[in-house]
Short mmCIF file of C-alpha atoms in Angstrom, two decimals:
data_model
loop_
_atom_site.label_atom_id
_atom_site.label_comp_id
_atom_site.label_asym_id
_atom_site.label_seq_id
_atom_site.Cartn_x
_atom_site.Cartn_y
_atom_site.Cartn_z
CA MET A 22 46.87 9.06 -14.34
CA ARG A 23 46.54 8.17 -10.60
CA TRP A 24 43.94 10.88 -10.08
CA VAL A 25 41.79 9.27 -13.00
CA LEU A 26 41.75 5.90 -11.34
CA ARG A 27 40.89 7.51 -7.96
CA PHE A 28 37.98 9.41 -9.59
CA LEU A 29 36.70 6.16 -11.58
CA PHE A 30 36.96 4.37 -8.24
CA LEU A 31 34.81 6.96 -6.45
CA ILE A 32 32.38 6.89 -9.19
CA PHE A 33 32.20 3.16 -8.93
CA LEU A 34 31.59 3.31 -5.11
CA LEU A 35 28.92 5.95 -5.43
CA ALA A 36 27.12 3.87 -8.27
CA GLY A 37 27.33 0.79 -6.03
CA GLY A 38 25.93 2.63 -3.01
CA LEU A 39 23.10 4.27 -4.88
CA SER A 40 22.23 0.76 -6.39
CA TRP A 41 22.22 -0.95 -2.94
CA TRP A 42 20.04 2.04 -1.73
CA GLY A 43 17.54 1.59 -4.41
CA TRP A 44 17.37 -2.14 -4.03
CA SER A 45 16.83 -1.86 -0.41
CA LEU A 46 13.98 0.55 -0.93
CA TRP A 47 12.26 -1.66 -3.45
CA THR A 48 12.75 -5.03 -1.63
CA GLY A 49 12.89 -3.80 1.88
CA GLN A 50 9.90 -3.92 4.53
CA GLY A 51 7.27 -1.39 4.09
CA PRO A 52 5.71 0.62 6.89
CA VAL A 53 3.52 -0.93 9.48
CA ALA A 54 0.35 0.69 8.86
CA THR A 55 -1.64 -0.11 11.95
CA ASP A 56 -0.92 -0.58 15.49
CA SER A 57 -2.53 -3.92 15.65
CA GLY A 58 -0.73 -5.12 12.42
CA GLU A 59 -3.98 -6.07 10.79
CA SER A 60 -4.34 -6.27 6.93
CA VAL A 61 -5.64 -3.31 5.04
CA LEU A 62 -8.42 -3.72 2.35
CA LEU A 63 -7.70 -1.71 -0.60
CA ASP A 64 -10.24 -1.30 -3.44
CA ILE A 65 -8.62 -0.80 -6.92
CA PRO A 66 -11.58 0.23 -9.47
CA SER A 67 -11.44 -0.54 -13.10
CA GLY A 68 -9.47 2.14 -14.93
CA MET A 69 -7.60 3.35 -11.99
CA THR A 70 -4.02 4.49 -12.92
CA LEU A 71 -1.11 3.09 -11.27
CA LYS A 72 -0.13 6.50 -9.81
CA ALA A 73 -3.59 6.70 -8.16
CA ALA A 74 -3.09 3.19 -6.71
CA ALA A 75 0.28 4.16 -5.47
CA ASP A 76 -1.03 7.22 -3.78
CA SER A 77 -3.77 5.06 -2.29
CA LEU A 78 -1.20 2.83 -0.83
CA VAL A 79 0.65 5.86 0.82
CA SER A 80 -2.61 7.08 2.39
CA ALA A 81 -3.39 3.64 3.55
CA GLY A 82 0.14 3.57 5.35
CA LEU A 83 1.39 0.67 3.27
CA LEU A 84 3.93 2.64 1.17
CA ARG A 85 6.16 5.30 2.17
CA ASP A 86 6.85 6.92 -1.18
CA SER A 87 4.81 6.27 -4.43
CA ARG A 88 7.73 7.05 -6.49
CA VAL A 89 9.58 3.89 -5.55
CA LEU A 90 6.57 1.72 -6.70
CA LEU A 91 6.09 3.73 -9.85
CA LEU A 92 9.72 3.60 -10.76
CA GLY A 93 9.83 -0.14 -9.90
CA ALA A 94 6.80 -0.82 -12.26
CA ARG A 95 8.39 1.11 -15.03
CA VAL A 96 11.73 -0.74 -14.77
CA ASN A 97 9.97 -4.12 -14.62
CA GLY A 98 7.61 -3.16 -17.42
CA LEU A 99 4.62 -3.38 -15.16
CA ASP A 100 3.46 0.19 -15.40
CA ARG A 101 0.24 -0.80 -17.32
CA GLY A 102 -0.54 -4.02 -15.74
CA LEU A 103 -2.74 -2.94 -12.75
CA ARG A 104 -5.66 -5.34 -12.14
CA ALA A 105 -8.95 -4.06 -10.65
CA GLY A 106 -10.19 -5.72 -7.46
CA MET A 107 -10.23 -5.75 -3.77
CA TYR A 108 -6.89 -6.58 -2.17
CA ARG A 109 -6.25 -7.53 1.50
CA LEU A 110 -2.70 -6.30 1.93
CA GLU A 111 -0.45 -6.75 5.08
CA PRO A 112 1.48 -4.09 6.72
CA GLY A 113 5.21 -4.22 6.19
CA THR A 114 4.84 -5.51 2.64
CA SER A 115 7.71 -4.47 0.40
CA PRO A 116 6.88 -2.15 -2.69
CA ARG A 117 7.96 -5.06 -4.84
CA GLU A 118 5.54 -7.41 -3.30
CA LEU A 119 2.67 -4.98 -3.50
CA LEU A 120 3.36 -4.44 -7.01
CA GLU A 121 3.39 -8.17 -7.65
CA ASN A 122 -0.02 -8.43 -5.96
CA LEU A 123 -1.62 -5.49 -7.69
CA THR A 124 -0.56 -6.70 -11.17
CA SER A 125 -1.29 -10.41 -10.60
CA GLY A 126 -4.71 -9.95 -9.14
CA ARG A 127 -3.59 -11.76 -6.12
CA SER A 128 -5.07 -10.46 -2.78
#
């Protein structure tokens, strides 16, 4: 019985650690894309997929891993809410804030 409690405690700790890690990736500061810290202009044409937009963010140095943005969008039900437009995005913006900008149309 004691080993079952230890096992359950270990699973609980592991789940908590993974949850914390995922949350920090989602809400933590993104990479600083330029040496000067200047904003980056990103064009999202009509019909562009979220995957393509996430890849553009990685190429621009605003996102470390496109999977973080894609998973966050799916979990929040925003995976089909991308809005076309020209966006001025700041280096260091979290994936969560990037997604909010790209789905609300805010630049």
